[in-house]
PDB file of C-alpha atoms and ligand atoms in Angstrom:
ATOM      1  CA  MET A   9      38.003 -19.098 -12.517  1.00 68.00           C
ATOM      2  CA  LEU A  10      37.514 -16.447 -15.154  1.00 71.00           C
ATOM      3  CA  ARG A  11      41.056 -17.043 -16.311  1.00 78.00           C
ATOM      4  CA  LYS A  12      40.419 -20.802 -16.674  1.00 79.00           C
ATOM      5  CA  LEU A  13      37.292 -20.074 -18.651  1.00 77.00           C
ATOM      6  CA  ALA A  14      39.176 -17.715 -20.925  1.00 78.00           C
ATOM      7  CA  ILE A  15      41.833 -20.350 -21.571  1.00 75.00           C
ATOM      8  CA  ALA A  16      39.200 -23.023 -22.293  1.00 78.00           C
ATOM      9  CA  LEU A  17      37.430 -20.651 -24.646  1.00 78.00           C
ATOM     10  CA  ALA A  18      40.648 -19.769 -26.449  1.00 78.00           C
ATOM     11  CA  ALA A  19      41.451 -23.474 -26.834  1.00 77.00           C
ATOM     12  CA  LEU A  20      37.987 -24.100 -28.249  1.00 77.00           C
ATOM     13  CA  VAL A  21      38.369 -21.284 -30.762  1.00 77.00           C
ATOM     14  CA  ALA A  22      41.792 -22.603 -31.767  1.00 78.00           C
ATOM     15  CA  VAL A  23      40.419 -26.118 -32.323  1.00 74.00           C
ATOM     16  CA  ALA A  24      37.506 -24.786 -34.380  1.00 75.00           C
ATOM     17  CA  ALA A  25      39.861 -22.644 -36.458  1.00 76.00           C
ATOM     18  CA  LEU A  26      42.157 -25.630 -37.070  1.00 72.00           C
ATOM     19  CA  ALA A  27      39.190 -27.809 -38.035  1.00 69.00           C
ATOM     20  CA  PHE A  28      38.026 -25.143 -40.444  1.00 67.00           C
ATOM     21  CA  LEU A  29      41.510 -24.754 -41.970  1.00 67.00           C
ATOM     22  CA  TRP A  30      41.800 -28.512 -42.344  1.00 67.00           C
ATOM     23  CA  LEU A  31      38.392 -28.735 -44.028  1.00 66.00           C
ATOM     24  CA  TYR A  32      39.181 -25.802 -46.300  1.00 67.00           C
ATOM     25  CA  HIS A  33      42.500 -27.419 -47.203  1.00 67.00           C
ATOM     26  CA  GLU A  34      40.776 -30.759 -47.899  1.00 65.00           C
ATOM     27  CA  VAL A  35      38.179 -29.125 -50.077  1.00 69.00           C
ATOM     28  CA  THR A  36      40.454 -26.867 -52.071  1.00 72.00           C
ATOM     29  CA  THR A  37      43.443 -29.162 -52.506  1.00 86.00           C
ATOM     30  CA  LEU A  38      43.305 -30.566 -56.004  1.00 93.00           C
ATOM     31  CA  GLU A  39      45.208 -33.441 -57.492  1.00 94.00           C
ATOM     32  CA  TYR A  40      45.610 -33.943 -61.181  1.00 96.00           C
ATOM     33  CA  GLU A  41      46.762 -36.628 -63.530  1.00 96.00           C
ATOM     34  CA  ARG A  42      47.627 -36.638 -67.215  1.00 98.00           C
ATOM     35  CA  VAL A  43      45.286 -38.681 -69.445  1.00 98.00           C
ATOM     36  CA  THR A  44      46.710 -37.600 -72.821  1.00 98.00           C
ATOM     37  CA  ASP A  45      49.078 -34.745 -73.775  1.00 98.00           C
ATOM     38  CA  ASP A  46      46.148 -32.331 -73.837  1.00 98.00           C
ATOM     39  CA  VAL A  47      43.732 -33.874 -71.331  1.00 98.00           C
ATOM     40  CA  HIS A  48      44.072 -33.927 -67.539  1.00 98.00           C
ATOM     41  CA  VAL A  49      41.698 -35.226 -64.916  1.00 98.00           C
ATOM     42  CA  VAL A  50      41.443 -33.187 -61.710  1.00 97.00           C
ATOM     43  CA  GLN A  51      40.265 -34.755 -58.464  1.00 94.00           C
ATOM     44  CA  ALA A  52      39.682 -33.736 -54.839  1.00 91.00           C
ATOM     45  CA  GLY A  53      38.840 -35.735 -51.719  1.00 78.00           C
ATOM     46  CA  GLY A  54      35.315 -36.610 -50.645  1.00 74.00           C
ATOM     47  CA  ILE A  55      32.419 -36.952 -53.026  1.00 79.00           C
ATOM     48  CA  ASN A  56      33.606 -34.435 -55.604  1.00 87.00           C
ATOM     49  CA  GLY A  57      33.041 -35.353 -59.222  1.00 93.00           C
ATOM     50  CA  ASN A  58      36.027 -35.787 -61.533  1.00 96.00           C
ATOM     51  CA  VAL A  59      36.871 -32.721 -63.574  1.00 98.00           C
ATOM     52  CA  ALA A  60      38.419 -32.942 -67.044  1.00 98.00           C
ATOM     53  CA  VAL A  61      40.606 -30.200 -68.460  1.00 98.00           C
ATOM     54  CA  LEU A  62      41.290 -30.007 -72.191  1.00 98.00           C
ATOM     55  CA  ARG A  63      44.138 -27.858 -73.457  1.00 98.00           C
ATOM     56  CA  THR A  64      43.397 -26.054 -76.721  1.00 98.00           C
ATOM     57  CA  ALA A  65      45.339 -23.422 -78.654  1.00 98.00           C
ATOM     58  CA  GLU A  66      43.020 -20.809 -77.136  1.00 98.00           C
ATOM     59  CA  GLY A  67      42.912 -22.003 -73.544  1.00 98.00           C
ATOM     60  CA  ALA A  68      41.035 -24.494 -71.398  1.00 98.00           C
ATOM     61  CA  VAL A  69      37.780 -26.391 -71.746  1.00 98.00           C
ATOM     62  CA  ILE A  70      36.495 -27.838 -68.471  1.00 98.00           C
ATOM     63  CA  VAL A  71      34.022 -30.620 -67.738  1.00 98.00           C
ATOM     64  CA  ASP A  72      32.281 -30.226 -64.336  1.00 98.00           C
ATOM     65  CA  THR A  73      33.231 -27.913 -61.466  1.00 98.00           C
ATOM     66  CA  MET A  74      32.983 -29.892 -58.170  1.00 96.00           C
ATOM     67  CA  THR A  75      30.964 -28.949 -55.073  1.00 94.00           C
ATOM     68  CA  PHE A  76      31.989 -25.556 -53.734  1.00 95.00           C
ATOM     69  CA  ARG A  77      32.498 -22.138 -55.217  1.00 96.00           C
ATOM     70  CA  ALA A  78      36.055 -22.078 -53.819  1.00 94.00           C
ATOM     71  CA  GLN A  79      36.761 -25.395 -55.576  1.00 95.00           C
ATOM     72  CA  GLY A  80      35.450 -24.003 -58.835  1.00 97.00           C
ATOM     73  CA  ALA A  81      37.840 -21.065 -58.490  1.00 97.00           C
ATOM     74  CA  ARG A  82      40.754 -23.440 -57.796  1.00 96.00           C
ATOM     75  CA  VAL A  83      39.773 -25.624 -60.726  1.00 97.00           C
ATOM     76  CA  ARG A  84      39.746 -22.543 -62.937  1.00 98.00           C
ATOM     77  CA  GLU A  85      43.248 -21.481 -61.804  1.00 97.00           C
ATOM     78  CA  LEU A  86      44.640 -24.962 -62.278  1.00 97.00           C
ATOM     79  CA  ALA A  87      42.987 -25.391 -65.673  1.00 98.00           C
ATOM     80  CA  GLU A  88      44.420 -22.100 -66.907  1.00 98.00           C
ATOM     81  CA  ARG A  89      47.857 -23.229 -65.761  1.00 97.00           C
ATOM     82  CA  LEU A  90      47.528 -26.658 -67.408  1.00 97.00           C
ATOM     83  CA  ALA A  91      46.149 -25.194 -70.623  1.00 97.00           C
ATOM     84  CA  GLY A  92      48.320 -22.085 -70.750  1.00 97.00           C
ATOM     85  CA  GLY A  93      45.349 -19.828 -71.461  1.00 98.00           C
ATOM     86  CA  PRO A  94      41.948 -18.680 -70.190  1.00 98.00           C
ATOM     87  CA  VAL A  95      38.916 -20.911 -69.684  1.00 98.00           C
ATOM     88  CA  GLN A  96      36.928 -20.852 -72.919  1.00 98.00           C
ATOM     89  CA  ALA A  97      34.043 -23.094 -71.920  1.00 98.00           C
ATOM     90  CA  VAL A  98      32.647 -25.203 -69.082  1.00 98.00           C
ATOM     91  CA  LEU A  99      30.372 -28.215 -69.556  1.00 98.00           C
ATOM     92  CA  ASN A 100      28.150 -29.643 -66.802  1.00 98.00           C
ATOM     93  CA  THR A 101      27.519 -33.378 -67.240  1.00 98.00           C
ATOM     94  CA  HIS A 102      24.382 -33.281 -65.049  1.00 98.00           C
ATOM     95  CA  TYR A 103      22.703 -31.190 -62.373  1.00 98.00           C
ATOM     96  CA  HIS A 104      24.066 -32.772 -59.148  1.00 97.00           C
ATOM     97  CA  MET A 105      25.868 -30.412 -56.791  1.00 96.00           C
ATOM     98  CA  ASP A 106      29.170 -32.292 -56.802  1.00 95.00           C
ATOM     99  CA  HIS A 107      29.445 -31.518 -60.542  1.00 97.00           C
ATOM    100  CA  THR A 108      27.938 -28.020 -60.738  1.00 98.00           C
ATOM    101  CA  HIS A 109      28.180 -26.066 -57.485  1.00 97.00           C
ATOM    102  CA  GLY A 110      31.685 -24.879 -58.407  1.00 97.00           C
ATOM    103  CA  ASN A 111      30.255 -22.921 -61.375  1.00 98.00           C
ATOM    104  CA  PRO A 112      30.026 -19.667 -59.356  1.00 98.00           C
ATOM    105  CA  GLY A 113      33.841 -19.818 -59.028  1.00 98.00           C
ATOM    106  CA  PHE A 114      33.873 -18.781 -62.708  1.00 98.00           C
ATOM    107  CA  PRO A 115      33.205 -15.256 -63.926  1.00 97.00           C
ATOM    108  CA  ALA A 116      29.669 -14.322 -64.957  1.00 96.00           C
ATOM    109  CA  GLY A 117      29.418 -14.627 -68.706  1.00 95.00           C
ATOM    110  CA  THR A 118      31.546 -17.791 -68.904  1.00 98.00           C
ATOM    111  CA  ARG A 119      30.285 -20.057 -71.678  1.00 98.00           C
ATOM    112  CA  ILE A 120      28.547 -22.892 -69.780  1.00 98.00           C
ATOM    113  CA  VAL A 121      27.059 -25.839 -71.664  1.00 98.00           C
ATOM    114  CA  SER A 122      24.568 -28.495 -70.520  1.00 98.00           C
ATOM    115  CA  THR A 123      21.524 -30.274 -71.831  1.00 98.00           C
ATOM    116  CA  GLN A 124      18.283 -28.352 -71.675  1.00 98.00           C
ATOM    117  CA  ARG A 125      16.966 -30.927 -69.222  1.00 98.00           C
ATOM    118  CA  THR A 126      19.943 -30.518 -66.872  1.00 98.00           C
ATOM    119  CA  ARG A 127      19.398 -26.770 -66.719  1.00 98.00           C
ATOM    120  CA  GLY A 128      15.741 -27.495 -65.941  1.00 98.00           C
ATOM    121  CA  TYR A 129      16.656 -29.895 -63.103  1.00 98.00           C
ATOM    122  CA  MET A 130      19.047 -27.312 -61.621  1.00 98.00           C
ATOM    123  CA  LEU A 131      16.213 -24.824 -61.381  1.00 97.00           C
ATOM    124  CA  GLU A 132      13.582 -27.363 -60.348  1.00 96.00           C
ATOM    125  CA  PHE A 133      15.467 -29.382 -57.715  1.00 96.00           C
ATOM    126  CA  ASP A 134      18.180 -26.930 -56.649  1.00 97.00           C
ATOM    127  CA  GLY A 135      16.613 -23.532 -57.256  1.00 97.00           C
ATOM    128  CA  GLY A 136      17.727 -22.175 -53.874  1.00 97.00           C
ATOM    129  CA  TYR A 137      21.370 -22.473 -54.853  1.00 98.00           C
ATOM    130  CA  TRP A 138      20.841 -21.205 -58.389  1.00 98.00           C
ATOM    131  CA  SER A 139      19.288 -17.918 -57.390  1.00 97.00           C
ATOM    132  CA  GLY A 140      20.820 -14.468 -56.896  1.00 97.00           C
ATOM    133  CA  ALA A 141      24.400 -14.078 -58.105  1.00 97.00           C
ATOM    134  CA  ASN A 142      24.798 -17.855 -58.637  1.00 98.00           C
ATOM    135  CA  ALA A 143      22.190 -17.702 -61.403  1.00 98.00           C
ATOM    136  CA  GLU A 144      24.808 -15.919 -63.511  1.00 98.00           C
ATOM    137  CA  THR A 145      26.714 -19.187 -63.851  1.00 98.00           C
ATOM    138  CA  LEU A 146      23.789 -21.408 -64.796  1.00 98.00           C
ATOM    139  CA  PRO A 147      24.268 -23.080 -68.192  1.00 98.00           C
ATOM    140  CA  ASN A 148      23.762 -20.456 -70.893  1.00 98.00           C
ATOM    141  CA  GLU A 149      24.180 -22.746 -73.904  1.00 98.00           C
ATOM    142  CA  THR A 150      21.885 -25.785 -73.947  1.00 98.00           C
ATOM    143  CA  PHE A 151      20.953 -28.543 -76.378  1.00 98.00           C
ATOM    144  CA  ASP A 152      18.842 -31.695 -76.581  1.00 98.00           C
ATOM    145  CA  ALA A 153      20.824 -34.381 -78.441  1.00 98.00           C
ATOM    146  CA  GLU A 154      24.221 -33.300 -79.758  1.00 98.00           C
ATOM    147  CA  HIS A 155      26.288 -30.140 -79.680  1.00 98.00           C
ATOM    148  CA  ASP A 156      29.805 -29.541 -81.017  1.00 98.00           C
ATOM    149  CA  LEU A 157      32.188 -26.862 -79.782  1.00 98.00           C
ATOM    150  CA  HIS A 158      35.184 -25.923 -81.938  1.00 98.00           C
ATOM    151  CA  ILE A 159      37.789 -24.226 -79.797  1.00 98.00           C
ATOM    152  CA  GLY A 160      41.500 -23.707 -80.447  1.00 98.00           C
ATOM    153  CA  GLY A 161      41.808 -26.503 -83.015  1.00 98.00           C
ATOM    154  CA  LYS A 162      39.872 -29.034 -80.922  1.00 98.00           C
ATOM    155  CA  THR A 163      36.447 -30.577 -81.346  1.00 98.00           C
ATOM    156  CA  ILE A 164      34.472 -30.986 -78.133  1.00 98.00           C
ATOM    157  CA  ARG A 165      31.403 -33.110 -78.816  1.00 98.00           C
ATOM    158  CA  ALA A 166      28.684 -33.045 -76.138  1.00 98.00           C
ATOM    159  CA  LEU A 167      26.079 -35.787 -76.487  1.00 98.00           C
ATOM    160  CA  HIS A 168      22.921 -36.728 -74.635  1.00 98.00           C
ATOM    161  CA  LEU A 169      22.761 -40.481 -75.265  1.00 98.00           C
ATOM    162  CA  GLY A 170      19.632 -41.258 -73.273  1.00 98.00           C
ATOM    163  CA  ARG A 171      18.592 -41.667 -69.666  1.00 97.00           C
ATOM    164  CA  GLY A 172      20.703 -43.312 -67.005  1.00 98.00           C
ATOM    165  CA  HIS A 173      22.060 -41.712 -63.859  1.00 98.00           C
ATOM    166  CA  THR A 174      19.575 -38.858 -64.409  1.00 98.00           C
ATOM    167  CA  GLY A 175      17.361 -38.013 -67.362  1.00 97.00           C
ATOM    168  CA  GLY A 176      19.639 -35.247 -68.617  1.00 98.00           C
ATOM    169  CA  ASP A 177      23.219 -36.529 -68.549  1.00 98.00           C
ATOM    170  CA  LEU A 178      25.631 -35.545 -71.266  1.00 98.00           C
ATOM    171  CA  VAL A 179      28.933 -37.194 -72.162  1.00 98.00           C
ATOM    172  CA  VAL A 180      31.829 -35.220 -73.616  1.00 98.00           C
ATOM    173  CA  LEU A 181      34.014 -36.627 -76.364  1.00 98.00           C
ATOM    174  CA  PHE A 182      37.359 -34.934 -76.862  1.00 98.00           C
ATOM    175  CA  VAL A 183      37.498 -36.028 -80.471  1.00 98.00           C
ATOM    176  CA  GLU A 184      41.205 -35.569 -81.295  1.00 98.00           C
ATOM    177  CA  ASP A 185      42.334 -36.997 -77.965  1.00 98.00           C
ATOM    178  CA  ARG A 186      39.939 -39.963 -78.043  1.00 98.00           C
ATOM    179  CA  VAL A 187      38.918 -39.367 -74.430  1.00 98.00           C
ATOM    180  CA  LEU A 188      35.309 -39.653 -73.229  1.00 98.00           C
ATOM    181  CA  HIS A 189      34.112 -38.047 -69.985  1.00 98.00           C
ATOM    182  CA  LEU A 190      30.938 -39.917 -69.025  1.00 98.00           C
ATOM    183  CA  GLY A 191      29.976 -37.988 -65.915  1.00 98.00           C
ATOM    184  CA  ASP A 192      28.123 -40.246 -63.466  1.00 98.00           C
ATOM    185  CA  LEU A 193      26.930 -42.512 -66.282  1.00 98.00           C
ATOM    186  CA  LEU A 194      30.175 -44.230 -65.341  1.00 98.00           C
ATOM    187  CA  VAL A 195      31.631 -44.614 -61.870  1.00 97.00           C
ATOM    188  CA  SER A 196      34.622 -46.839 -61.473  1.00 94.00           C
ATOM    189  CA  GLY A 197      35.123 -49.223 -58.583  1.00 93.00           C
ATOM    190  CA  ARG A 198      32.097 -48.111 -56.603  1.00 95.00           C
ATOM    191  CA  TYR A 199      28.312 -48.298 -56.462  1.00 97.00           C
ATOM    192  CA  PRO A 200      26.400 -45.729 -58.528  1.00 96.00           C
ATOM    193  CA  ASN A 201      23.684 -43.337 -57.500  1.00 95.00           C
ATOM    194  CA  VAL A 202      20.472 -43.682 -59.510  1.00 96.00           C
ATOM    195  CA  ASP A 203      18.347 -40.534 -59.584  1.00 96.00           C
ATOM    196  CA  LEU A 204      14.978 -41.983 -60.615  1.00 96.00           C
ATOM    197  CA  GLU A 205      13.266 -38.803 -59.429  1.00 94.00           C
ATOM    198  CA  ALA A 206      15.154 -36.772 -62.044  1.00 96.00           C
ATOM    199  CA  GLY A 207      14.489 -39.115 -64.944  1.00 96.00           C
ATOM    200  CA  GLY A 208      17.193 -41.691 -64.176  1.00 97.00           C
ATOM    201  CA  SER A 209      16.625 -45.323 -65.184  1.00 97.00           C
ATOM    202  CA  ILE A 210      18.738 -48.430 -64.754  1.00 97.00           C
ATOM    203  CA  GLU A 211      17.019 -50.112 -67.689  1.00 97.00           C
ATOM    204  CA  ALA A 212      17.659 -47.182 -70.040  1.00 98.00           C
ATOM    205  CA  TRP A 213      21.187 -46.732 -68.663  1.00 98.00           C
ATOM    206  CA  ILE A 214      22.310 -50.067 -70.151  1.00 98.00           C
ATOM    207  CA  ALA A 215      21.349 -48.967 -73.677  1.00 98.00           C
ATOM    208  CA  THR A 216      22.770 -45.492 -73.085  1.00 98.00           C
ATOM    209  CA  LEU A 217      26.152 -47.093 -72.381  1.00 98.00           C
ATOM    210  CA  ASP A 218      25.833 -49.119 -75.612  1.00 98.00           C
ATOM    211  CA  ARG A 219      25.561 -45.802 -77.449  1.00 98.00           C
ATOM    212  CA  ALA A 220      28.581 -44.485 -75.527  1.00 98.00           C
ATOM    213  CA  LEU A 221      30.576 -47.578 -76.512  1.00 98.00           C
ATOM    214  CA  ALA A 222      29.753 -46.904 -80.168  1.00 98.00           C
ATOM    215  CA  LEU A 223      31.791 -43.659 -79.944  1.00 98.00           C
ATOM    216  CA  ASP A 224      35.448 -43.413 -80.933  1.00 98.00           C
ATOM    217  CA  PHE A 225      37.443 -43.244 -77.710  1.00 98.00           C
ATOM    218  CA  ASP A 226      40.186 -45.069 -75.826  1.00 98.00           C
ATOM    219  CA  ARG A 227      40.263 -43.514 -72.351  1.00 98.00           C
ATOM    220  CA  ALA A 228      37.147 -43.111 -70.219  1.00 98.00           C
ATOM    221  CA  ILE A 229      36.857 -40.571 -67.399  1.00 98.00           C
ATOM    222  CA  PRO A 230      34.177 -41.588 -64.892  1.00 98.00           C
ATOM    223  CA  GLY A 231      32.204 -39.187 -62.723  1.00 97.00           C
ATOM    224  CA  HIS A 232      33.936 -40.715 -59.709  1.00 95.00           C
ATOM    225  CA  GLY A 233      36.891 -43.064 -59.298  1.00 95.00           C
ATOM    226  CA  PRO A 234      39.981 -43.739 -61.376  1.00 96.00           C
ATOM    227  CA  VAL A 235      40.258 -43.129 -65.121  1.00 97.00           C
ATOM    228  CA  THR A 236      39.578 -46.282 -67.108  1.00 98.00           C
ATOM    229  CA  ASP A 237      38.997 -47.491 -70.675  1.00 98.00           C
ATOM    230  CA  ARG A 238      36.363 -49.205 -72.823  1.00 98.00           C
ATOM    231  CA  GLU A 239      36.753 -52.366 -70.748  1.00 97.00           C
ATOM    232  CA  GLY A 240      35.910 -50.347 -67.628  1.00 97.00           C
ATOM    233  CA  VAL A 241      32.713 -49.103 -69.266  1.00 98.00           C
ATOM    234  CA  ARG A 242      31.735 -52.658 -70.240  1.00 98.00           C
ATOM    235  CA  ALA A 243      32.413 -53.954 -66.740  1.00 97.00           C
ATOM    236  CA  PHE A 244      30.213 -51.278 -65.198  1.00 98.00           C
ATOM    237  CA  GLN A 245      27.509 -51.925 -67.770  1.00 98.00           C
ATOM    238  CA  ALA A 246      27.648 -55.623 -66.887  1.00 97.00           C
ATOM    239  CA  PHE A 247      26.904 -54.732 -63.265  1.00 98.00           C
ATOM    240  CA  LEU A 248      23.875 -52.634 -64.265  1.00 98.00           C
ATOM    241  CA  ARG A 249      22.638 -55.449 -66.489  1.00 98.00           C
ATOM    242  CA  GLU A 250      22.984 -58.011 -63.714  1.00 98.00           C
ATOM    243  CA  VAL A 251      21.138 -55.802 -61.219  1.00 98.00           C
ATOM    244  CA  TRP A 252      18.386 -55.042 -63.722  1.00 98.00           C
ATOM    245  CA  GLU A 253      17.857 -58.727 -64.628  1.00 98.00           C
ATOM    246  CA  LEU A 254      17.646 -59.575 -60.949  1.00 98.00           C
ATOM    247  CA  ALA A 255      15.151 -56.795 -60.239  1.00 98.00           C
ATOM    248  CA  LYS A 256      12.978 -57.789 -63.205  1.00 97.00           C
ATOM    249  CA  GLN A 257      12.971 -61.406 -62.023  1.00 97.00           C
ATOM    250  CA  ALA A 258      12.088 -60.286 -58.488  1.00 97.00           C
ATOM    251  CA  ALA A 259       9.222 -58.149 -59.786  1.00 96.00           C
ATOM    252  CA  ALA A 260       7.908 -61.009 -61.948  1.00 96.00           C
ATOM    253  CA  GLU A 261       7.989 -63.413 -59.000  1.00 97.00           C
ATOM    254  CA  GLY A 262       6.464 -60.910 -56.610  1.00 97.00           C
ATOM    255  CA  LEU A 263       9.397 -60.908 -54.213  1.00 97.00           C
ATOM    256  CA  SER A 264       9.551 -58.295 -51.464  1.00 97.00           C
ATOM    257  CA  LEU A 265      12.326 -55.722 -51.357  1.00 97.00           C
ATOM    258  CA  GLU A 266      14.019 -57.604 -48.533  1.00 97.00           C
ATOM    259  CA  GLN A 267      13.823 -60.902 -50.459  1.00 97.00           C
ATOM    260  CA  THR A 268      15.277 -59.161 -53.496  1.00 97.00           C
ATOM    261  CA  ARG A 269      18.183 -57.770 -51.501  1.00 97.00           C
ATOM    262  CA  GLU A 270      18.753 -61.206 -49.996  1.00 97.00           C
ATOM    263  CA  LEU A 271      18.777 -62.721 -53.495  1.00 97.00           C
ATOM    264  CA  ALA A 272      21.270 -60.059 -54.596  1.00 97.00           C
ATOM    265  CA  ARG A 273      23.548 -60.851 -51.658  1.00 96.00           C
ATOM    266  CA  ARG A 274      23.649 -64.479 -52.736  1.00 96.00           C
ATOM    267  CA  THR A 275      23.876 -64.100 -56.502  1.00 96.00           C
ATOM    268  CA  LEU A 276      25.374 -60.757 -57.641  1.00 96.00           C
ATOM    269  CA  LYS A 277      28.890 -61.235 -58.927  1.00 94.00           C
ATOM    270  CA  SER A 278      29.858 -58.231 -61.018  1.00 94.00           C
ATOM    271  CA  ASP A 279      30.171 -55.812 -58.100  1.00 95.00           C
ATOM    272  CA  ALA A 280      33.085 -57.625 -56.461  1.00 92.00           C
ATOM    273  CA  GLY A 281      35.406 -55.039 -54.941  1.00 92.00           C
ATOM    274  CA  PHE A 282      33.014 -52.101 -55.378  1.00 95.00           C
ATOM    275  CA  ALA A 283      33.434 -49.409 -52.732  1.00 93.00           C
ATOM    276  CA  VAL A 284      30.523 -48.059 -50.721  1.00 94.00           C
ATOM    277  CA  VAL A 285      29.985 -44.320 -51.054  1.00 89.00           C
ATOM    278  CA  GLY A 286      28.707 -42.527 -47.975  1.00 83.00           C
ATOM    279  CA  ILE A 287      27.566 -39.036 -47.228  1.00 74.00           C
ATOM    280  CA  PRO A 288      27.020 -39.151 -43.453  1.00 76.00           C
ATOM    281  CA  LEU A 289      23.375 -38.732 -42.385  1.00 75.00           C
ATOM    282  CA  TYR A 290      22.362 -38.159 -46.000  1.00 79.00           C
ATOM    283  CA  LEU A 291      23.004 -41.014 -48.349  1.00 80.00           C
ATOM    284  CA  ARG A 292      24.646 -44.403 -48.348  1.00 91.00           C
ATOM    285  CA  ILE A 293      25.274 -45.819 -51.789  1.00 94.00           C
ATOM    286  CA  ASP A 294      25.938 -49.518 -51.485  1.00 95.00           C
ATOM    287  CA  ARG A 295      24.609 -52.744 -53.008  1.00 96.00           C
ATOM    288  CA  ASP A 296      21.330 -52.583 -51.060  1.00 96.00           C
ATOM    289  CA  PHE A 297      20.826 -49.038 -52.311  1.00 96.00           C
ATOM    290  CA  VAL A 298      21.307 -49.892 -55.994  1.00 97.00           C
ATOM    291  CA  VAL A 299      19.215 -53.069 -55.727  1.00 97.00           C
ATOM    292  CA  GLY A 300      16.533 -51.029 -53.952  1.00 97.00           C
ATOM    293  CA  ARG A 301      16.438 -48.507 -56.783  1.00 97.00           C
ATOM    294  CA  ALA A 302      16.294 -51.277 -59.397  1.00 97.00           C
ATOM    295  CA  PHE A 303      13.464 -52.892 -57.435  1.00 97.00           C
ATOM    296  CA  GLU A 304      11.543 -49.606 -57.332  1.00 96.00           C
ATOM    297  CA  GLU A 305      11.980 -49.183 -61.077  1.00 96.00           C
ATOM    298  CA  ALA A 306      11.142 -52.800 -61.971  1.00 97.00           C
ATOM    299  CA  THR A 307       8.013 -52.883 -59.806  1.00 95.00           C
ATOM    300  CA  GLY A 308       6.895 -49.437 -60.896  1.00 90.00           C
ATOM    301  CA  ALA A 309       7.002 -48.138 -57.316  1.00 84.00           C
ATOM    302  CA  VAL A 310       8.922 -45.152 -58.642  1.00 81.00           C
ATOM    303  CA  ARG A 311       8.263 -44.322 -62.240  1.00 67.00           C
ATOM    304  CA  PRO A 312      11.163 -42.673 -63.992  1.00 56.00           C
ATOM    305  CA  ARG A 313      10.050 -39.629 -65.830  1.00 58.00           C
ATOM    306  CA  GLY A 314       9.730 -40.180 -69.570  1.00 50.00           C
ATOM    307  CA  GLU A 315      12.058 -38.478 -72.042  1.00 44.00           C
ATOM    308  CA  GLY A 316       9.468 -35.861 -72.738  1.00 40.00           C
ATOM    309  CA  GLY A 317       7.900 -36.081 -69.310  1.00 38.00           C
ATOM    310  CA  SER A 318       6.691 -33.178 -67.264  1.00 36.00           C
ATOM    311  CA  PRO A 319       8.312 -32.171 -63.998  1.00 36.00           C
ATOM    312  CA  GLY A 320       6.936 -33.150 -60.635  1.00 32.00           C
ATOM    313  CA  SER A 321       5.705 -36.689 -61.243  1.00 28.00           C
TER     314      SER A 321
HETATM  315 ZN1  LIG B 450      25.597 -37.398 -59.968  1.00 61.88          ZN
END
C-alpha cells in the first residue's frame, strides 16, 4: 500500500515537473524575425507584447520586455547577440505587465525610457510588482511629448501622440530604418484592449493614429500580432472609427448595452477575421468587449481621465 502511494506520489511529482518545464520552455522560448537590416521583432507565445530590437554601432536598443523577469533576461541575451553589443537603452511603450514585467531581467542602472504618465501608472496600478529590487528597473528617463535618443549612429524618437490604449502610450520611430513600433496603439489581426481606467480612449485613439500616420515610416510593429505597414495601421484605425461611430449612435438613441452589442453583431464590418484574445478567468477581448468599452465611453459610464487628469477618478 505504502509502495503504491510512493509510486503515485512520484508520478505526480514527475508530471508537475514536466508541466513546469513545459511552461518555462513556452515562456522563455523566443522567436525573432528581421524587419530591416538593423531591426528585428522578437515574439513569444501567449499574450506577450512584441519586442523590437534595434542594432546600433554601440549595441542594442530594445522596445518592451514581455511579461516575466526570465523573459526579460532572454530578450536581453538575444538582443545583444542580434546587435553585437550591450543593451544601451530600453523603452516601455506603456505600463501593462506584458510589456514591462521583463524589465527586472535587465541590470539595475539600465537606461529605461517611458512617458512620465506611464511611470506613474506603473506605480499607481502595479505598485506591488514595482517595489523592492524591481523598483531598480522602473523607467529612469521620462518625458511628456517627445524625446530623442542618439545611440551608435541611430536616432530613436519616442513620441507620446495622445491617448488611446492607455493615457500614456509612446510610439518609437527608428528614424533611419523607417520602422515604427506602436505598442498596443496597434494590434494586428485581433481585438484591442482599451484601458479607460488608465486614461485610454477610443475617440482619442483615432486622432492619435492620425498623428502616427503623419510620421515617416514604412514598417509598423504592433504591440501584438504580425508586423505590418501603413495600410495595417489604417485598417485598424478604420475598425476603431466604426466602433466609435456605432457607440456614439447608440448613446444618442439611448440604446442599452445589449442592444448596442446586437447592433454591432449585425453591422460591424471592419473586424472580419479578428482573433479573440483570452486570458483564462481574467479577461476576454472580443467584439463584445470592445463594443462594451466604446459604449461605456460614449455614454459617459466610464470617464477616461483627461490628459492632465488626477489619478483615482
Ligand atoms: Zn497593453
